Coordinates of C-alpha atoms and ligand atoms in Angstrom, one line a residue:
X363 CA 20.1 2.3 15.7
X364 CA 17.5 -0.2 16.8
X365 CA 18.0 -4.0 16.4
X366 CA 16.2 -5.5 13.4
X367 CA 15.7 -8.6 11.4
X368 CA 15.6 -8.2 7.7
X369 CA 14.7 -10.8 5.0
X370 CA 13.1 -9.9 1.7
X371 CA 12.8 -13.4 0.2
X372 CA 11.1 -12.3 -3.0
X373 CA 13.1 -12.8 -6.2
X374 CA 12.5 -9.7 -8.3
X375 CA 12.6 -9.8 -12.1
X376 CA 12.5 -6.2 -13.1
X377 CA 12.1 -4.6 -16.5
X378 CA 10.6 -5.0 -20.0
X379 CA 9.9 -8.5 -21.1
X380 CA 10.6 -10.3 -17.8
X381 CA 7.4 -12.2 -18.2
X382 CA 9.3 -14.6 -20.5
X383 CA 10.6 -16.1 -17.2
X384 CA 7.1 -17.4 -16.2
X385 CA 7.6 -21.0 -17.5
X386 CA 10.7 -21.2 -15.2
X387 CA 8.5 -20.2 -12.3
X388 CA 6.0 -22.9 -13.2
X389 CA 8.7 -25.5 -13.5
X390 CA 9.8 -24.6 -9.9
X391 CA 6.4 -24.4 -8.2
X392 CA 4.1 -26.8 -10.1
X393 CA 1.8 -27.3 -13.0
X394 CA -1.5 -26.3 -11.4
X395 CA -1.8 -22.5 -10.9
X396 CA -4.6 -20.2 -9.7
X397 CA -4.5 -17.0 -11.8
X398 CA -6.0 -14.2 -9.7
X399 CA -6.9 -10.9 -11.4
X400 CA -9.3 -7.9 -11.2
X401 CA -11.9 -6.4 -13.5
X402 CA -10.2 -6.9 -16.8
X403 CA -7.3 -4.4 -17.1
X404 CA -4.9 -7.3 -17.6
X405 CA -6.8 -8.3 -20.7
X406 CA -6.7 -4.8 -22.1
X407 CA -2.9 -4.5 -21.6
X408 CA -2.2 -7.9 -23.2
X409 CA -0.5 -9.5 -20.2
X410 CA -3.4 -12.1 -19.9
X411 CA -2.7 -13.4 -23.4
X412 CA 1.0 -13.6 -22.7
X413 CA 0.4 -15.6 -19.5
X414 CA -2.0 -18.0 -21.2
X415 CA 0.5 -18.7 -23.9
X416 CA 3.5 -19.0 -21.6
X417 CA 1.6 -21.3 -19.3
X418 CA 0.1 -23.4 -22.1
X419 CA 1.3 -26.6 -20.5
X420 CA -0.2 -25.9 -17.1
X421 CA -3.6 -26.2 -15.6
X422 CA -4.6 -22.6 -15.2
X423 CA -7.6 -22.1 -12.9
X424 CA -9.0 -18.5 -12.9
X425 CA -10.3 -16.2 -10.2
X426 CA -11.3 -12.9 -11.7
X427 CA -13.2 -9.8 -10.6
X428 CA -11.1 -9.0 -7.5
X429 CA -12.4 -5.5 -6.5
X430 CA -10.4 -2.6 -5.3
X431 CA -10.5 -3.0 -1.5
X432 CA -10.6 -6.8 -2.0
X433 CA -13.5 -8.6 -0.3
X434 CA -13.3 -11.6 2.0
X435 CA -15.8 -13.3 -0.2
X436 CA -13.3 -13.4 -3.0
X437 CA -10.7 -14.9 -0.7
X438 CA -13.1 -17.7 0.3
X439 CA -13.9 -18.4 -3.4
X440 CA -10.1 -18.6 -4.1
X441 CA -9.6 -21.0 -1.2
X442 CA -12.4 -23.2 -2.5
X443 CA -10.8 -23.3 -6.0
X444 CA -7.4 -24.1 -4.6
X445 CA -8.8 -27.1 -2.7
X446 CA -11.0 -28.3 -5.6
X447 CA -8.1 -28.2 -8.2
X448 CA -5.2 -29.1 -5.9
X449 CA -3.5 -25.8 -6.9
X450 CA 0.3 -25.7 -6.5
X451 CA 0.9 -22.0 -6.6
X452 CA -0.9 -18.7 -7.2
X453 CA -0.2 -16.1 -9.9
X454 CA -1.5 -12.7 -8.9
X455 CA -1.7 -10.1 -11.7
X456 CA -2.9 -6.6 -11.0
X457 CA -2.8 -3.9 -8.4
X458 CA -2.4 -4.3 -4.6
X459 CA -5.9 -5.5 -4.2
X460 CA -5.4 -8.5 -6.4
X461 CA -2.0 -9.3 -4.8
X462 CA -3.4 -8.9 -1.3
X463 CA -6.3 -11.2 -2.1
X464 CA -3.9 -13.8 -3.5
X465 CA -1.8 -13.7 -0.4
X466 CA -4.7 -14.4 2.0
X467 CA -5.9 -17.2 -0.3
X468 CA -2.4 -18.7 -0.2
X469 CA -2.5 -18.7 3.6
X470 CA -6.1 -19.7 4.2
X471 CA -5.9 -22.6 1.6
X472 CA -3.4 -24.2 4.0
X473 CA -5.4 -24.0 7.2
X474 CA -8.8 -25.3 8.4
X475 CA -9.6 -21.8 9.7
X476 CA -12.1 -19.5 8.1
X477 CA -10.2 -16.8 6.3
X478 CA -11.8 -13.9 8.2
X479 CA -11.1 -15.6 11.5
X480 CA -7.5 -16.1 10.4
X481 CA -7.2 -12.4 9.7
X482 CA -8.8 -10.9 12.8
X483 CA -7.1 -13.4 15.2
X484 CA -3.7 -12.7 13.6
X485 CA -3.3 -16.4 13.3
X486 CA 0.3 -17.6 13.2
X487 CA 0.1 -19.7 10.0
X488 CA 2.8 -22.4 9.4
X489 CA 2.3 -22.8 5.7
X490 CA 1.1 -20.9 2.5
X491 CA 1.0 -21.7 -1.2
X492 CA 3.8 -20.0 -3.2
X493 CA 2.9 -16.8 -4.9
X494 CA 4.2 -15.1 -8.0
X495 CA 3.1 -11.4 -8.2
X496 CA 2.9 -9.3 -11.3
X497 CA 2.1 -5.7 -10.3
X498 CA 0.4 -3.6 -12.9
X499 CA 0.1 -0.4 -10.8
X500 CA 2.8 1.4 -8.7
X501 CA 1.3 1.9 -5.2
X502 CA 1.3 -0.6 -2.4
X503 CA 4.5 -2.5 -2.8
X504 CA 2.5 -5.7 -2.0
X505 CA 4.6 -7.7 -4.4
X506 CA 7.6 -7.7 -2.1
X507 CA 6.1 -7.3 1.4
X508 CA 4.5 -9.6 4.0
X509 CA 1.2 -7.8 4.4
X510 CA -2.3 -7.9 2.9
X511 CA -5.4 -5.9 3.6
X512 CA -8.9 -7.4 3.2
X513 CA -12.4 -5.8 3.5
X514 CA -15.5 -7.3 5.1
X515 CA -18.2 -4.9 3.8
X516 CA -21.0 -6.7 5.7
X517 CA -19.5 -5.3 9.0
X518 CA -17.6 -2.2 7.6
X519 CA -14.2 -3.6 8.5
X520 CA -10.9 -3.5 6.6
X521 CA -8.2 -5.5 8.4
X522 CA -4.5 -6.3 7.8
X523 CA -2.9 -9.7 7.9
X524 CA 0.9 -10.2 8.1
X525 CA 3.1 -13.3 7.8
X526 CA 6.5 -13.7 6.2
X527 CA 5.0 -16.8 4.6
X528 CA 2.8 -14.8 2.3
X529 CA 5.6 -12.7 0.9
X530 CA 5.6 -13.5 -2.9
X531 CA 8.4 -15.9 -3.9
X532 CA 8.8 -14.1 -7.3
X533 CA 7.8 -10.6 -8.5
X534 CA 7.8 -9.9 -12.2
X535 CA 7.9 -6.1 -12.4
X536 CA 7.5 -4.7 -15.9
X537 CA 6.9 -0.9 -16.0
X538 CA 5.3 -1.1 -19.4
X539 CA 2.3 -2.9 -17.7
X540 CA 1.7 0.4 -15.8
X541 CA 1.5 2.6 -18.9
X542 CA -2.3 2.2 -19.0
X543 CA -3.0 3.1 -15.3
X544 CA -5.4 6.0 -15.4
X545 CA -4.3 9.4 -14.1
X546 CA -6.5 9.2 -11.0
X547 CA -5.0 5.8 -10.0
X548 CA -1.4 6.9 -10.9
X549 CA -1.9 9.9 -8.5
X550 CA -3.5 7.8 -5.8
X551 CA -0.7 5.2 -6.1
X552 CA 2.0 7.9 -5.7
X553 CA 0.1 9.2 -2.6
X554 CA 0.2 5.7 -1.2
X555 CA 3.9 5.4 -1.8
X556 CA 4.6 8.8 -0.2
X557 CA 2.5 7.8 2.8
X558 CA 4.4 4.6 3.3
X559 CA 7.6 6.7 3.4
X560 CA 6.1 9.3 5.7
X561 CA 4.8 6.7 8.1
X562 CA 8.3 5.3 8.5
X563 CA 10.0 8.8 8.6
X564 CA 7.8 10.4 11.3
X565 CA 8.8 8.0 14.1
X566 CA 10.2 8.5 17.6
X567 CA 13.8 7.6 16.4
X568 CA 15.3 7.4 12.9
X569 CA 18.8 6.9 11.5
X570 CA 20.9 9.3 9.5
X571 CA 21.1 6.8 6.6
X572 CA 17.4 5.9 6.9
X573 CA 16.5 9.6 6.6
X574 CA 18.6 10.1 3.5
X575 CA 17.2 7.0 1.8
X576 CA 13.6 7.9 2.6
X577 CA 14.1 11.5 1.5
X578 CA 15.6 10.3 -1.8
X579 CA 12.7 8.1 -2.6
X580 CA 10.2 10.8 -1.6
X581 CA 11.9 13.2 -4.0
X582 CA 11.9 10.6 -6.7
X583 CA 8.2 10.1 -6.4
X584 CA 7.5 13.8 -6.3
X585 CA 9.7 14.3 -9.4
X586 CA 8.4 11.4 -11.5
X587 CA 4.6 11.5 -10.8
X588 CA 3.9 14.6 -12.8
X589 CA 6.0 13.2 -15.6
X590 CA 4.0 9.9 -15.6
X591 CA 0.8 11.9 -15.6
X592 CA 1.9 14.0 -18.6
X593 CA 3.4 11.1 -20.5
X594 CA 1.7 7.9 -19.4
X595 CA 4.1 5.7 -21.5
X596 CA 7.3 7.4 -20.2
X597 CA 9.3 4.2 -19.3
X598 CA 11.7 5.8 -17.0
X599 CA 9.0 7.6 -15.0
X600 CA 6.9 4.5 -14.7
X601 CA 10.0 2.4 -13.8
X602 CA 11.1 4.8 -11.0
X603 CA 7.5 4.8 -9.6
X604 CA 7.2 1.0 -9.7
X605 CA 10.6 0.3 -8.1
X606 CA 10.0 3.1 -5.6
X607 CA 6.7 1.6 -4.6
X608 CA 8.4 -1.7 -3.8
X609 CA 11.2 -0.4 -1.7
X610 CA 9.0 2.1 0.1
X611 CA 7.0 -0.5 2.0
X612 CA 9.2 -3.5 2.5
X613 CA 11.5 -2.2 5.3
X614 CA 14.5 -1.8 2.9
X615 CA 14.9 1.9 3.7
X616 CA 14.2 2.1 7.4
X617 CA 15.9 -0.7 9.1
X618 CA 17.2 0.7 12.4
X619 CA 14.3 3.2 12.8
X620 CA 12.0 2.8 15.8
X621 CA 8.9 1.9 13.7
X622 CA 5.5 2.4 15.2
X623 CA 1.9 1.7 14.0
X624 CA 1.1 3.6 10.8
X625 CA -1.3 6.3 12.1
X626 CA -2.5 7.8 8.8
X627 CA -3.1 4.3 7.4
X628 CA -5.0 3.3 10.5
X629 CA -7.4 6.2 9.9
X630 CA -7.6 5.7 6.2
X631 CA -8.6 2.0 6.6
X632 CA -11.8 3.2 8.3
X633 CA -12.6 5.5 5.4
X634 CA -12.2 2.8 2.8
X635 CA -14.0 0.3 5.1
X636 CA -17.1 2.5 5.4
X637 CA -17.1 4.3 2.1
X638 CA -15.1 2.0 -0.3
X639 CA -12.9 4.9 -1.4
X640 CA -9.5 4.6 -3.1
X641 CA -6.8 4.0 -0.5
X642 CA -4.3 6.6 -1.8
X643 CA -7.0 9.3 -2.1
X644 CA -7.9 8.8 1.6
X645 CA -4.3 9.0 2.6
X646 CA -3.6 12.2 0.6
X647 CA -6.6 13.9 2.2
X648 CA -5.7 12.9 5.7
X649 CA -1.9 13.5 5.5
X650 CA -1.7 17.3 5.7
X651 CA -4.5 17.4 8.3
X652 CA -2.7 14.8 10.4
X653 CA 0.5 16.7 10.1
X654 CA -1.0 20.0 11.3
X655 CA -2.8 18.1 14.1
X656 CA 0.4 16.5 15.5
X657 CA 2.6 19.6 15.0
X658 CA 3.8 20.7 18.4
X659 CA 7.0 21.7 20.3
X660 CA 7.8 18.0 20.4
X661 CA 7.6 17.4 16.7
X662 CA 8.4 20.8 15.1
X663 CA 12.1 20.0 14.6
X664 CA 11.2 16.9 12.6
X665 CA 8.7 18.7 10.5
X666 CA 11.2 21.5 9.8
X667 CA 13.8 19.0 8.8
X668 CA 11.3 17.3 6.4
X669 CA 10.4 20.7 4.9
X670 CA 14.0 21.5 4.2
X671 CA 15.2 18.1 3.1
X672 CA 12.2 17.1 0.9
X673 CA 10.7 20.5 -0.2
X674 CA 13.8 22.7 -0.2
X675 CA 12.4 25.1 2.4
X676 CA 15.1 27.6 3.4
X677 CA 16.5 27.1 6.9
X678 CA 15.3 29.6 9.4
X679 CA 15.2 30.1 13.2
X680 CA 11.4 30.0 13.0
X681 CA 10.9 26.2 12.9
X682 CA 7.1 26.4 13.0
X683 CA 7.2 28.6 9.8
X684 CA 9.4 26.0 8.1
X685 CA 7.2 23.1 9.3
X686 CA 4.1 24.8 7.9
X687 CA 5.7 25.5 4.6
X688 CA 6.6 21.8 4.3
X689 CA 3.1 20.7 5.2
X690 CA 1.6 23.2 2.7
X691 CA 3.9 22.0 0.0
X692 CA 2.8 18.4 0.7
X693 CA -0.9 19.4 0.4
X694 CA -0.2 21.5 -2.8
X695 CA 1.6 18.5 -4.4
X696 CA -1.4 16.2 -3.8
X697 CA -3.7 18.8 -5.3
X698 CA -1.4 19.4 -8.2
X699 CA -1.6 15.7 -9.3
X700 CA -5.4 15.9 -9.3
X701 CA -6.4 14.3 -6.0
X702 CA -9.7 15.7 -4.6
X703 CA -8.5 17.0 -1.2
X704 CA -11.6 17.0 0.9
X705 CA -13.9 14.2 2.2
X706 CA -16.9 16.3 1.1
X707 CA -15.8 15.9 -2.5
X708 CA -16.1 12.2 -2.0
X709 CA -19.6 12.5 -0.5
X710 CA -18.5 11.7 3.0
X711 CA -19.9 13.6 6.0
X712 CA -19.3 13.3 9.7
X713 CA -22.1 10.7 10.3
X714 CA -19.9 7.8 11.3
X715 CA -16.8 9.6 12.5
X716 CA -17.2 8.7 16.2
X717 CA -17.6 4.9 15.6
X718 CA -14.8 5.0 12.9
X719 CA -12.5 6.7 15.4
X720 CA -13.3 4.2 18.1
X721 CA -12.6 1.3 15.8
X722 CA -9.4 2.8 14.4
X723 CA -8.0 3.3 17.9
X724 CA -9.0 -0.2 19.0
X725 CA -7.7 -2.2 16.0
X726 CA -4.9 -0.1 14.5
X727 CA -2.8 0.6 17.6
X728 CA -3.2 4.4 17.2
X729 CA -2.3 5.0 20.8
X730 CA 1.2 3.8 19.9
X731 CA 1.6 5.9 16.8
X732 CA 4.4 8.5 16.3
X733 CA 2.1 11.0 18.2
X734 CA -0.5 8.9 20.1
X735 CA -3.9 9.4 18.6
X736 CA -7.0 9.1 20.8
X737 CA -10.6 8.8 19.6
X738 CA -11.0 12.6 20.0
X739 CA -7.8 13.2 17.9
X740 CA -9.1 11.0 15.1
X741 CA -12.5 12.7 15.1
X742 CA -10.8 16.1 15.0
X743 CA -8.6 15.1 12.0
X744 CA -11.6 13.6 10.1
X745 CA -13.5 16.8 10.7
X746 CA -10.6 18.9 9.4
X747 CA -10.9 16.9 6.2
X748 CA -14.5 17.9 5.5
Ligands
NZQ1442 O1 -9.5 -4.4 -11.6 P1 -8.7 -4.0 -12.7 O2 -9.4 -4.0 -14.0 O3 -7.3 -4.6 -12.8 O4 -8.4 -2.4 -12.5 C1 -7.7 -1.8 -11.5 C2 -8.5 -1.2 -10.4 O5 -9.7 -0.7 -10.9 C3 -6.9 -0.7 -12.0 N1 -5.6 -1.1 -12.6 C4 -4.6 -1.7 -12.1 N2 -3.6 -1.9 -13.0 C5 -4.0 -1.2 -14.1 C6 -5.3 -0.7 -13.9 N3 -6.0 -0.1 -14.8 C7 -5.4 0.1 -16.0 N4 -4.1 -0.3 -16.3 C8 -3.4 -1.0 -15.4 N5 -2.2 -1.4 -15.6 O6 -6.6 0.1 -10.8 C9 -7.7 0.0 -9.9 C10 -7.2 0.0 -8.5 O7 -6.5 -1.2 -8.3 P2 -6.1 -1.6 -6.8 O8 -5.4 -2.9 -6.9 O9 -7.2 -1.5 -5.8 O10 -5.0 -0.5 -6.4 P3 -3.8 -0.4 -5.4 O11 -2.6 -1.1 -6.0 O12 -3.6 0.9 -5.0 O13 -4.2 -1.4 -4.2 C11 -5.0 -0.8 -3.1 C12 -5.3 -1.9 -2.1 O14 -4.1 -2.3 -1.4 C13 -4.2 -2.1 0.0 C14 -5.1 -1.0 0.1 O15 -5.7 -0.8 1.4 C15 -6.2 -1.3 -1.0 O16 -7.1 -2.3 -0.5 N6 -2.8 -1.9 0.6 C16 -2.0 -3.0 0.6 C17 -0.8 -2.9 1.2 C18 0.2 -4.0 1.2 N7 -0.2 -5.2 0.9 O17 1.3 -3.9 1.6 C19 -0.3 -1.7 1.9 C20 -1.1 -0.5 1.5 O18 -0.9 0.5 2.5 C21 -2.5 -0.7 1.3 O19 -3.3 -0.7 2.5
ZN1443 ZN1 -0.8 2.3 1.9

């Protein structure tokens, strides 16, 4: 078991009606709040009205229209609003894009640096505004983690920023807010959750307990996603997906594993940077192709173990056969929940693969992934996705 440091400092308020605690959050963090949200889903589901009424005594400054794959321009606009209004804290309500945008605003508002420079230079910030996150989609787990991903479409880049200081102070997680998530986003969200688990499971060294925890959450997501798709307002299914998304990506499950850069995420960030596709869809397309590409004598035991533990593949002396059955089952699952499983279906061809591969290897640490990925490997995997 590897050494680790672990501190999830987010106070989680989970379940129906937890929004009633919002005035308490305001009394703790201040009367001037920046409300950050996306294209309007929070108005349709009623949470916007609840917030306005619960924060009636506060100055609520609004930043709306945060796009999926949030843009650096929105971050800069948010920083400007924080400075103009002397904002005390940020309330982020929406999917991972909204929460990520709020996190980088919170950090950049407390420095003199330009927000994009802060991200690409991995600046060690010393301060950030407090954040309360209200996720409305089960996917990224951004509400209890220390990361954020921002796009700069002018230069086709999508980059991550990490600091424990941007971890939300409070997360209000009400599964009923996710009832309206469309089927395509529900499926993409589950693919993202599974990918976070896979990226921490396929590592050079894992622990007995970590494996069981990750396998348990993977099986939970695989079990409940079709239920949430068939019955969008099934509370139990939505609740399991929402809590699963939070614990899948905040290190809770894999402490003691030898974690390495997330290889499939590194490749996907290029796809969404160039083509603005949904993150979870890109991950679902890449995952089985990546698995087949890295399957070798060195990894076959691990893939066979995965096949048996997660997909119930029968044990056999033919580890390659077991591994392939597990990979095929993974691909079939993504297809069964309605995800388009080729890049061609998204209108993507091989035009930019070489430059995307070069950039992914340079900026995402792919040479240090579970199986090191060179530019040639990445191009080959992209080509397999056509
Ligand atoms: O904009 P609105 O109107 O809110 O609509 C959103 C958006 O169109 C909609 N939506 C959200 N909640 C809804 C809803 N529609 C109906 N009812 C609801 N309750 O869903 C669409 C997608 O939202 P988005 O926030 O983009 O989705 P997601 O949560 O999957 O976030 C994806 C972003 O997070 C990044 C991704 O790269 C991508 O930019 N990631 C963040 C991570 C992190 N911070 O830890 C880790 C991930 O690996 C990931 O990279
Ligand atoms: Zn992800």
